[in-house]
Coordinates of N, CA and C in Angstrom, one line a residue:
Chain A
D1 N 0.9 -1.3 0.2 CA 0.2 0.3 0.0 C 1.3 1.5 -0.2
A2 N -0.1 2.1 -0.8 CA 1.1 3.4 -0.8 C 1.5 4.5 0.9
D3 N 2.6 4.9 0.9 CA 2.6 5.4 2.3 C 1.8 6.7 2.4
V4 N 2.1 7.8 1.1 CA 1.0 8.6 1.7 C -0.3 9.1 0.2
T5 N -1.3 8.7 0.9 CA -2.4 8.5 0.5 C -2.8 9.7 -0.2
Q6 N -4.4 10.6 -1.6 CA -4.6 10.9 -0.9 C -6.0 11.1 -1.7
T7 N -7.3 11.6 -1.1 CA -8.7 11.3 -1.3 C -9.5 12.5 -2.1
P8 N -10.2 13.0 -3.2 CA -10.1 11.8 -4.3 C -8.6 12.4 -4.6
R9 N -8.6 11.2 -5.2 CA -7.8 11.2 -7.3 C -7.5 12.6 -8.2
N10 N -9.2 12.4 -8.3 CA -9.5 13.9 -9.4 C -11.4 14.1 -8.4
R11 N -11.1 15.2 -9.0 CA -12.8 16.3 -9.1 C -13.0 17.3 -9.6
I12 N -14.4 17.9 -10.1 CA -14.5 18.6 -10.6 C -15.7 19.8 -9.7
T13 N -15.5 20.2 -9.5 CA -16.7 21.4 -8.5 C -17.4 22.8 -9.1
K14 N -18.0 23.3 -9.3 CA -18.2 24.9 -9.4 C -17.5 25.7 -8.5
T15 N -17.4 27.0 -8.6 CA -17.8 27.9 -8.3 C -18.5 28.2 -6.7
G16 N -18.5 28.9 -5.8 CA -18.7 28.5 -5.0 C -18.6 27.6 -3.9
K17 N -18.1 26.8 -5.1 CA -18.5 25.1 -3.3 C -17.3 25.2 -2.2
R18 N -17.8 24.6 -1.7 CA -17.1 24.3 -0.4 C -16.7 22.6 -0.4
I19 N -14.8 22.6 -0.3 CA -14.7 21.1 -0.6 C -13.2 21.0 0.5
M20 N -12.9 19.3 1.0 CA -11.4 19.3 1.5 C -11.3 18.3 0.4
L21 N -9.7 18.1 0.1 CA -8.8 17.5 -0.2 C -9.0 16.9 0.4
E22 N -8.3 15.0 0.6 CA -8.0 14.5 1.9 C -6.6 14.0 2.2
C23 N -6.2 13.7 3.2 CA -4.4 13.2 3.0 C -3.8 12.6 4.3
S24 N -3.5 11.3 3.8 CA -3.5 10.1 5.3 C -1.1 9.2 4.7
Q25 N -1.1 9.0 5.9 CA -0.2 8.5 5.9 C -0.3 7.5 6.6
T26 N 0.6 6.6 6.4 CA 1.3 5.5 7.4 C 3.0 6.0 7.3
K27 N 3.8 6.7 7.5 CA 4.9 6.7 7.1 C 5.1 7.0 8.6
G28 N 4.5 7.2 9.9 CA 5.0 8.1 11.3 C 6.0 9.3 11.4
H29 N 5.4 10.1 9.8 CA 5.9 11.3 9.7 C 5.2 12.6 10.9
D30 N 5.9 13.1 11.2 CA 5.3 14.7 11.8 C 5.0 15.8 11.0
R31 N 5.8 15.5 10.2 CA 5.7 16.8 9.1 C 4.7 16.5 8.0
M32 N 3.5 17.8 7.4 CA 2.4 17.5 6.7 C 2.6 18.5 6.0
Y33 N 2.7 18.6 4.2 CA 2.2 19.7 3.7 C 1.0 19.9 2.9
W34 N 1.0 20.7 2.1 CA 0.3 20.4 0.6 C 0.6 21.5 0.2
Y35 N 1.0 21.7 -1.3 CA 1.2 21.8 -2.4 C 0.8 22.6 -3.1
R36 N -0.1 23.3 -4.8 CA -0.3 23.3 -5.7 C 0.3 23.2 -6.4
Q37 N 0.3 22.5 -7.8 CA 1.2 22.5 -8.8 C 0.3 23.2 -9.8
D38 N 0.6 24.0 -10.6 CA 0.3 24.3 -12.4 C 0.9 24.4 -13.1
P39 N 0.0 23.8 -14.2 CA 1.2 23.4 -15.8 C 2.5 24.4 -16.2
G40 N 3.2 23.3 -16.1 CA 4.3 23.6 -15.7 C 5.6 24.2 -14.9
L41 N 4.5 24.7 -14.1 CA 5.9 25.0 -13.5 C 5.7 24.1 -12.1
G42 N 6.5 24.9 -11.0 CA 7.1 24.1 -9.7 C 6.2 24.1 -8.2
L43 N 6.2 22.8 -8.0 CA 5.2 23.4 -6.7 C 4.3 24.7 -5.5
R44 N 4.4 25.2 -5.0 CA 4.3 26.7 -4.3 C 3.6 25.8 -2.6
L45 N 4.4 26.1 -2.1 CA 3.0 25.5 -0.5 C 2.4 26.2 -0.2
I46 N 1.2 26.1 0.4 CA 0.2 26.4 1.4 C -0.2 25.9 2.2
Y47 N 0.3 25.7 2.5 CA 0.0 25.2 4.1 C 0.9 24.3 5.1
Y48 N 1.8 24.2 5.9 CA 2.3 23.1 6.3 C 1.7 22.6 7.6
S49 N 3.2 21.5 8.9 CA 2.0 21.3 10.1 C 2.8 20.2 10.3
F50 N 3.9 20.5 11.5 CA 5.0 20.0 12.0 C 4.5 19.1 13.0
D51 N 3.3 19.2 13.8 CA 2.9 18.0 14.2 C 0.6 18.7 14.8
V52 N 0.7 17.7 15.5 CA -1.6 18.0 15.6 C -1.4 19.3 15.4
K53 N -0.7 19.8 16.8 CA -1.0 21.0 17.6 C -0.7 22.3 16.7
D54 N 0.1 22.2 15.8 CA 1.3 23.0 15.0 C 0.4 23.1 13.0
I55 N 0.6 25.0 13.1 CA 0.1 24.9 11.5 C 0.7 26.5 10.6
N56 N 1.0 26.1 9.7 CA 2.3 27.5 9.1 C 0.8 27.1 7.7
K57 N 1.2 28.9 7.5 CA 1.3 28.9 6.4 C 1.9 29.1 5.9
G58 N 1.7 29.0 4.1 CA 3.0 28.9 3.6 C 2.3 30.2 2.8
E59 N 3.2 29.2 1.2 CA 3.3 30.7 0.2 C 2.1 31.8 0.0
I60 N 1.3 30.8 -0.1 CA -0.2 31.0 -0.7 C -1.7 30.4 -0.3
S61 N -1.1 30.9 1.1 CA -2.8 30.6 2.0 C -3.7 30.6 2.0
D62 N -3.8 31.9 0.9 CA -5.5 33.0 1.1 C -6.1 31.3 0.1
G63 N -7.5 31.6 0.4 CA -8.5 30.7 -0.5 C -8.7 29.5 1.0
Y64 N -7.5 29.3 0.8 CA -6.9 28.0 2.0 C -7.6 27.6 3.4
S65 N -7.8 26.6 3.9 CA -7.7 26.0 4.5 C -7.0 25.0 4.9
V66 N -6.3 24.4 5.7 CA -6.2 23.0 6.4 C -6.6 23.1 8.1
S67 N -6.6 21.1 8.3 CA -7.1 20.2 9.8 C -6.4 19.2 9.6
R68 N -5.2 19.7 10.8 CA -4.6 18.3 11.0 C -5.9 17.1 12.6
Q69 N -5.6 16.5 11.8 CA -6.8 15.5 13.1 C -6.0 14.9 13.9
A70 N -5.3 14.2 13.5 CA -3.5 13.2 14.0 C -3.0 13.7 13.1
Q71 N -2.2 12.4 13.6 CA -0.7 12.3 13.1 C -0.8 12.1 11.2
A72 N -1.6 11.7 11.4 CA -1.6 10.7 10.8 C -2.3 11.4 9.0
K73 N -3.5 12.2 9.6 CA -4.3 12.5 8.2 C -4.3 14.7 8.6
F74 N -4.1 14.8 6.4 CA -3.8 16.4 7.0 C -5.5 16.9 5.0
S75 N -5.7 17.6 6.2 CA -7.0 18.8 5.0 C -6.9 19.5 4.5
L76 N -7.1 19.8 3.5 CA -7.5 21.0 3.4 C -8.5 21.2 2.0
S77 N -8.8 22.0 2.7 CA -10.3 22.5 2.1 C -10.5 24.0 1.8
L78 N -11.2 24.3 0.5 CA -11.2 25.9 -0.2 C -13.0 25.9 0.6
E79 N -13.0 27.0 0.7 CA -14.1 27.4 1.7 C -14.7 27.5 0.5
S80 N -15.0 27.9 -0.4 CA -15.4 28.6 -1.9 C -14.7 28.8 -3.1
A81 N -14.5 27.5 -3.8 CA -13.9 27.4 -5.4 C -14.0 28.5 -6.2
I82 N -13.1 29.2 -6.4 CA -13.0 29.6 -7.4 C -11.9 28.6 -8.8
P83 N -12.3 29.9 -9.9 CA -11.8 29.0 -11.2 C -10.7 28.5 -10.9
N84 N -9.6 30.2 -10.4 CA -8.1 29.8 -10.5 C -7.8 28.7 -9.4
Q85 N -8.4 28.7 -9.1 CA -7.7 26.9 -7.6 C -7.1 25.9 -8.1
T86 N -8.0 25.7 -9.9 CA -7.9 25.1 -11.0 C -6.2 24.6 -10.8
A87 N -5.6 23.0 -10.5 CA -5.0 22.9 -9.8 C -4.8 20.6 -10.2
L88 N -3.0 20.7 -9.8 CA -2.8 19.5 -9.5 C -2.1 19.4 -7.6
Y89 N -2.7 19.7 -6.6 CA -2.8 19.6 -5.1 C -2.3 17.7 -4.9
F90 N -1.1 18.6 -4.0 CA 0.1 17.4 -3.6 C 0.6 17.4 -1.8
C91 N -0.2 16.9 -1.3 CA 0.3 15.9 0.0 C 1.7 15.3 0.0
A92 N 2.9 15.9 0.9 CA 3.8 15.1 1.5 C 4.5 14.6 3.0
T93 N 5.1 14.2 2.9 CA 5.2 14.5 4.8 C 7.3 14.1 4.7
S94 N 7.4 14.8 5.8 CA 8.9 14.4 6.2 C 8.9 14.4 7.5
D95 N 10.6 13.7 7.9 CA 10.3 12.8 8.8 C 11.6 13.4 10.3
P96 N 11.7 15.0 11.4 CA 12.7 16.0 11.3 C 13.6 14.6 11.6
A97 N 13.5 13.4 12.6 CA 13.9 13.2 14.0 C 15.0 11.9 12.2
G98 N 14.7 11.3 11.6 CA 15.2 10.9 11.0 C 16.8 10.8 10.1
D99 N 17.4 10.3 9.1 CA 18.7 10.2 8.9 C 18.3 11.2 7.8
G100 N 17.1 10.8 6.7 CA 16.7 11.9 5.6 C 15.4 12.3 6.1
K101 N 16.6 13.8 7.3 CA 15.1 14.1 8.0 C 14.3 15.3 6.9
E102 N 15.3 15.7 6.1 CA 14.7 16.9 4.6 C 14.7 16.7 3.7
T103 N 14.5 15.0 3.3 CA 13.7 14.7 2.1 C 12.3 14.8 3.0
Q104 N 11.5 15.0 1.1 CA 9.8 15.2 1.5 C 9.6 13.8 1.2
Y105 N 8.0 12.8 0.5 CA 8.0 12.6 0.4 C 5.8 12.2 0.4
F106 N 6.2 11.9 -1.7 CA 4.4 12.7 -1.6 C 3.9 11.5 -2.2
G107 N 2.9 12.5 -1.2 CA 1.2 11.0 -2.1 C 1.3 12.0 -3.8
P108 N 0.2 10.5 -4.6 CA 0.6 10.9 -5.9 C -1.0 12.4 -6.5
G109 N -1.4 12.8 -5.4 CA -2.0 13.8 -6.2 C -3.3 13.8 -6.6
T110 N -4.2 14.8 -6.0 CA -5.3 15.3 -6.5 C -5.7 16.6 -7.2
R111 N -5.9 15.7 -8.5 CA -6.0 16.5 -10.0 C -7.9 17.1 -9.6
L112 N -7.8 19.5 -9.9 CA -9.3 20.1 -8.8 C -8.8 20.6 -10.3
L113 N -10.2 20.7 -10.6 CA -10.7 22.3 -11.7 C -12.4 22.4 -11.6
V114 N -12.0 24.0 -11.1 CA -13.2 24.6 -10.7 C -13.7 24.9 -12.4
L115 N -15.0 25.1 -12.2 CA -15.9 25.4 -13.3 C -16.6 26.7 -13.2
Chain B
S1 N 8.7 35.4 -5.7 CA 9.1 34.5 -6.4 C 9.8 32.6 -6.0
Q2 N 10.3 32.2 -7.0 CA 10.9 30.6 -6.8 C 12.0 31.4 -7.3
Q3 N 12.5 30.2 -5.4 CA 13.9 30.4 -5.0 C 14.8 29.9 -5.9
G4 N 14.1 28.5 -6.8 CA 15.0 28.1 -7.7 C 14.9 28.0 -8.8
E5 N 15.6 28.1 -9.9 CA 15.2 28.2 -11.2 C 16.0 27.1 -12.0
E6 N 15.5 26.0 -13.1 CA 15.9 25.3 -13.1 C 16.3 26.3 -15.3
D7 N 17.1 25.7 -15.8 CA 18.0 25.4 -17.2 C 18.1 24.6 -17.0
P8 N 18.0 24.0 -18.8 CA 16.9 24.9 -19.4 C 15.2 24.2 -18.8
Q9 N 14.9 25.2 -19.6 CA 13.5 24.1 -19.9 C 12.9 22.7 -19.9
A10 N 13.4 22.3 -21.0 CA 12.6 21.3 -21.4 C 14.5 21.5 -22.8
L11 N 14.6 19.0 -22.3 CA 16.1 19.1 -23.2 C 15.1 17.7 -23.6
S12 N 15.8 17.7 -25.2 CA 15.3 16.2 -25.7 C 16.7 15.8 -25.9
I13 N 17.2 14.3 -25.7 CA 18.5 14.0 -25.8 C 18.6 12.3 -26.1
Q14 N 19.1 11.2 -27.0 CA 18.6 10.1 -27.6 C 19.0 9.7 -26.0
E15 N 19.3 8.5 -26.6 CA 18.9 7.3 -25.5 C 20.2 6.7 -25.3
G16 N 21.6 7.0 -23.7 CA 22.8 6.7 -24.4 C 23.4 7.9 -23.7
E17 N 22.7 8.8 -24.0 CA 23.1 10.4 -24.1 C 23.3 11.2 -23.0
N18 N 24.1 11.1 -22.0 CA 23.4 13.0 -21.0 C 23.0 13.6 -21.0
A19 N 22.8 13.3 -20.0 CA 21.6 14.4 -19.8 C 21.6 15.9 -18.3
T20 N 21.9 17.8 -18.6 CA 22.5 18.3 -17.6 C 21.8 18.7 -18.1
M21 N 21.1 19.2 -16.0 CA 20.2 20.8 -16.2 C 20.5 21.5 -14.6
N22 N 20.7 22.3 -14.9 CA 20.5 23.7 -13.9 C 20.3 23.9 -13.3
C23 N 20.8 24.4 -12.3 CA 19.9 25.6 -10.6 C 20.6 25.9 -10.5
S24 N 19.4 27.8 -10.3 CA 20.4 27.9 -9.9 C 19.5 28.8 -8.4
Y25 N 19.4 29.2 -7.3 CA 19.1 30.1 -6.5 C 19.0 30.5 -5.9
K26 N 18.3 31.5 -5.0 CA 19.3 33.2 -4.6 C 19.3 33.8 -3.2
T27 N 19.1 32.7 -2.6 CA 19.8 33.3 -0.4 C 20.4 31.4 -0.7
S28 N 20.9 31.2 1.0 CA 22.0 30.7 2.0 C 21.5 29.0 1.8
I29 N 22.0 29.0 2.2 CA 20.4 27.3 1.7 C 21.8 26.0 2.8
N30 N 20.7 25.3 3.0 CA 20.8 23.7 4.3 C 21.6 22.5 3.5
N31 N 20.6 22.5 2.9 CA 20.6 21.9 1.6 C 20.1 22.1 -0.1
L32 N 20.0 21.4 -0.8 CA 20.1 21.4 -2.1 C 19.3 19.8 -2.9
Q33 N 18.8 19.2 -3.1 CA 17.7 18.6 -2.7 C 17.4 18.7 -4.8
W34 N 16.8 17.3 -5.1 CA 16.6 17.1 -6.8 C 15.3 16.2 -6.7
Y35 N 14.1 16.0 -7.0 CA 13.4 15.2 -7.1 C 12.7 15.1 -8.9
R36 N 12.1 14.2 -9.1 CA 11.6 13.8 -10.6 C 10.2 13.1 -10.6
Q37 N 9.8 14.1 -10.9 CA 8.2 13.3 -11.7 C 7.7 13.1 -12.9
N38 N 7.3 11.6 -12.5 CA 6.6 11.8 -14.2 C 5.6 12.5 -14.5
S39 N 5.1 12.5 -14.8 CA 3.7 13.0 -15.7 C 2.8 13.1 -15.3
G40 N 2.6 13.7 -13.9 CA 0.8 13.8 -13.6 C 0.7 13.3 -11.9
R41 N 2.3 11.9 -12.2 CA 2.7 11.8 -10.5 C 2.9 13.0 -9.2
G42 N 2.3 12.5 -8.1 CA 3.9 12.9 -7.1 C 5.4 12.5 -7.4
L43 N 5.9 13.9 -6.8 CA 7.5 14.3 -7.1 C 8.0 12.9 -6.2
V44 N 9.4 12.2 -6.1 CA 10.0 11.0 -6.3 C 11.3 12.1 -5.7
H45 N 12.1 11.7 -4.6 CA 13.1 12.6 -4.1 C 14.3 11.6 -4.9
L46 N 15.3 12.6 -5.4 CA 16.9 12.0 -6.2 C 18.4 11.8 -5.4
I47 N 17.9 12.9 -4.5 CA 19.1 12.5 -4.2 C 19.6 14.2 -3.5
L48 N 20.1 14.4 -1.9 CA 20.3 15.5 -1.8 C 21.8 15.1 -1.8
I49 N 22.1 17.4 -1.2 CA 23.3 17.8 -1.6 C 23.3 18.4 -0.1
R50 N 24.1 18.7 0.5 CA 24.1 19.9 2.2 C 24.9 20.8 1.1
S51 N 25.2 21.6 2.2 CA 26.3 23.3 1.9 C 27.1 23.6 1.8
N52 N 27.4 21.8 2.6 CA 29.4 21.7 2.8 C 30.3 20.7 2.5
E53 N 28.9 20.1 1.0 CA 29.2 19.8 0.2 C 28.9 20.0 -1.6
R54 N 30.1 19.5 -2.1 CA 30.2 20.1 -3.3 C 30.6 19.2 -4.4
E55 N 30.1 17.9 -4.3 CA 30.0 16.4 -6.0 C 28.9 15.3 -4.8
K56 N 28.2 14.8 -4.8 CA 27.6 13.4 -4.9 C 26.9 13.3 -5.7
H57 N 27.1 11.7 -5.7 CA 26.4 11.0 -7.0 C 25.7 10.0 -6.2
S58 N 24.8 9.0 -6.8 CA 23.9 8.2 -6.9 C 23.6 7.0 -8.2
G59 N 24.0 5.9 -8.0 CA 24.4 5.7 -9.7 C 23.8 6.3 -10.7
R60 N 23.8 6.1 -11.5 CA 24.1 6.6 -12.6 C 24.2 8.9 -13.0
L61 N 23.7 8.6 -11.6 CA 23.6 10.0 -10.4 C 25.0 11.4 -10.1
R62 N 25.0 12.3 -10.6 CA 26.2 13.2 -10.7 C 25.3 14.4 -10.2
V63 N 25.5 14.8 -8.6 CA 25.1 16.2 -8.8 C 26.6 17.4 -8.0
T64 N 26.4 18.2 -8.2 CA 27.3 19.4 -7.9 C 26.7 20.8 -7.5
L65 N 27.8 20.4 -6.7 CA 26.8 22.5 -6.3 C 27.7 23.5 -5.2
D66 N 28.0 24.4 -6.4 CA 28.2 25.5 -6.2 C 28.2 27.2 -5.0
T67 N 28.2 26.6 -3.7 CA 27.8 27.8 -2.8 C 28.0 29.3 -3.4
S68 N 29.4 29.2 -3.9 CA 29.5 31.4 -4.6 C 28.9 31.8 -5.5
K69 N 28.4 30.9 -6.6 CA 28.1 30.9 -7.3 C 26.0 30.5 -7.3
K70 N 25.2 30.0 -5.5 CA 23.9 29.3 -5.8 C 24.1 28.5 -6.8
S71 N 24.2 27.8 -7.9 CA 23.9 27.0 -8.7 C 24.6 25.5 -8.0
S72 N 22.9 25.1 -8.8 CA 23.5 23.4 -8.7 C 23.4 22.6 -9.5
S73 N 23.9 21.3 -9.9 CA 23.7 20.6 -12.0 C 22.8 19.3 -11.3
L74 N 22.2 18.4 -12.4 CA 22.3 17.5 -11.6 C 22.9 16.6 -13.4
L75 N 23.7 15.7 -13.5 CA 24.4 14.9 -15.0 C 23.1 13.1 -14.8
I76 N 22.7 13.1 -15.3 CA 22.1 11.4 -15.4 C 23.3 10.8 -16.9
T77 N 23.3 9.7 -16.2 CA 24.6 9.8 -17.3 C 23.4 8.6 -18.7
A78 N 24.2 8.1 -19.1 CA 23.7 7.1 -20.3 C 22.3 6.7 -20.4
S79 N 21.9 7.6 -20.9 CA 20.1 8.0 -20.6 C 19.7 6.6 -21.2
R80 N 18.5 6.5 -20.8 CA 17.7 5.2 -21.0 C 15.9 6.6 -21.3
A81 N 15.4 5.9 -21.5 CA 14.1 5.4 -22.1 C 13.5 6.8 -21.2
A82 N 13.2 5.1 -20.0 CA 12.5 5.1 -18.5 C 12.6 7.1 -17.3
D83 N 14.0 7.1 -18.2 CA 13.9 8.7 -17.5 C 13.5 9.8 -17.8
T84 N 12.4 8.9 -18.5 CA 11.9 10.8 -19.4 C 10.6 11.2 -18.1
A85 N 10.9 12.7 -17.9 CA 10.0 12.6 -16.7 C 10.4 14.5 -16.4
S86 N 10.3 14.8 -15.4 CA 10.8 15.9 -15.1 C 11.6 16.6 -13.9
Y87 N 12.7 17.3 -13.9 CA 13.2 17.0 -12.8 C 12.9 18.9 -12.3
F88 N 13.3 18.8 -10.5 CA 13.0 19.8 -9.9 C 14.5 19.7 -9.1
C89 N 14.7 21.2 -9.2 CA 15.5 20.7 -8.0 C 14.7 22.3 -6.8
A90 N 14.7 21.5 -5.5 CA 14.3 22.6 -5.0 C 15.6 22.5 -3.2
T91 N 14.8 24.5 -2.3 CA 16.3 24.5 -1.6 C 15.2 24.1 -0.2
D92 N 16.6 24.0 0.2 CA 15.7 23.9 1.6 C 16.9 25.1 2.7
A93 N 16.9 26.3 3.0 CA 17.2 27.4 4.2 C 17.4 28.1 4.9
S94 N 16.2 27.0 5.7 CA 15.1 27.1 7.0 C 15.3 25.8 7.3
G95 N 15.1 25.0 7.4 CA 15.0 23.2 7.9 C 13.9 23.2 8.4
S96 N 13.0 23.9 7.5 CA 11.7 23.3 8.0 C 10.3 23.4 6.6
R97 N 11.9 23.6 5.3 CA 10.5 23.6 4.5 C 10.9 24.1 2.8
L98 N 10.7 23.6 2.1 CA 11.2 23.4 0.6 C 10.9 24.1 0.0
T99 N 11.8 24.6 -1.3 CA 11.6 25.3 -2.0 C 11.5 25.2 -3.4
F100 N 11.3 24.2 -4.2 CA 10.9 24.8 -5.8 C 10.7 25.7 -6.7
G101 N 12.1 24.5 -7.6 CA 11.6 25.6 -8.7 C 10.9 25.2 -10.6
E102 N 11.7 25.6 -11.0 CA 10.1 25.5 -12.4 C 10.1 24.2 -13.0
G103 N 11.0 23.5 -13.0 CA 11.1 22.2 -13.3 C 12.6 22.5 -14.4
T104 N 12.1 21.0 -14.3 CA 13.3 21.1 -16.4 C 12.8 19.6 -16.8
Q105 N 11.6 19.6 -17.8 CA 11.4 18.6 -18.9 C 12.7 17.8 -19.3
L106 N 12.7 16.6 -19.6 CA 13.0 16.0 -20.2 C 12.9 14.4 -20.7
T107 N 12.9 15.1 -21.9 CA 13.0 13.9 -23.0 C 14.1 13.3 -23.3
V108 N 13.9 11.3 -23.4 CA 15.3 11.0 -23.7 C 14.4 9.8 -24.9
N109 N 14.6 10.3 -26.4 CA 14.1 9.3 -27.4 C 14.6 8.0 -27.1
P110 N 14.3 7.0 -27.9 CA 14.6 6.1 -28.2 C 15.8 5.4 -29.3

């Protein structure tokens, strides 16, 4: 089974709708991240969390919110989706205590289309 | 703006040739990492080089880092069609988060 899973894998929604993207991990990592990727561009950090009680904004947090329900779960919400939030969204994890602590492990991505 | 900028944006080579991709960044870093992404899929970590290292090898991968020029290069030797993917550099300046470049799209033709 994959270590980092994302649901749904694909989602089509309409402008103004609230949607939630979910991420679960079995790696036992404390740190989790949400990124978005737009065509031909690199990844931009939306939010990150270093433990259940820690939430931090990334470079593009406007229009998004997150919830860290447990060590293994980190959800990203779009309260009122807009078309320019159409993108590929990735969840990632890292382990600050491990030998490869700076390495991030990515989920398969959620492709979101906002009409 | 992105910390890492990659060059070239796209590279097309024949199987067996070497592929070189470059990354430039703007601020001091703790380490620089290279990731690979197959079309529409999640990124996979390839190699990490720390700020006090100048060169690192992993299989067919060779990474160099020049902190005075704030640049890094990734060399893939004896490329294969399966190496076709996008390659991203990512810099760790704070020990807590990565900043990714825009990537190089590598196509290896059989």
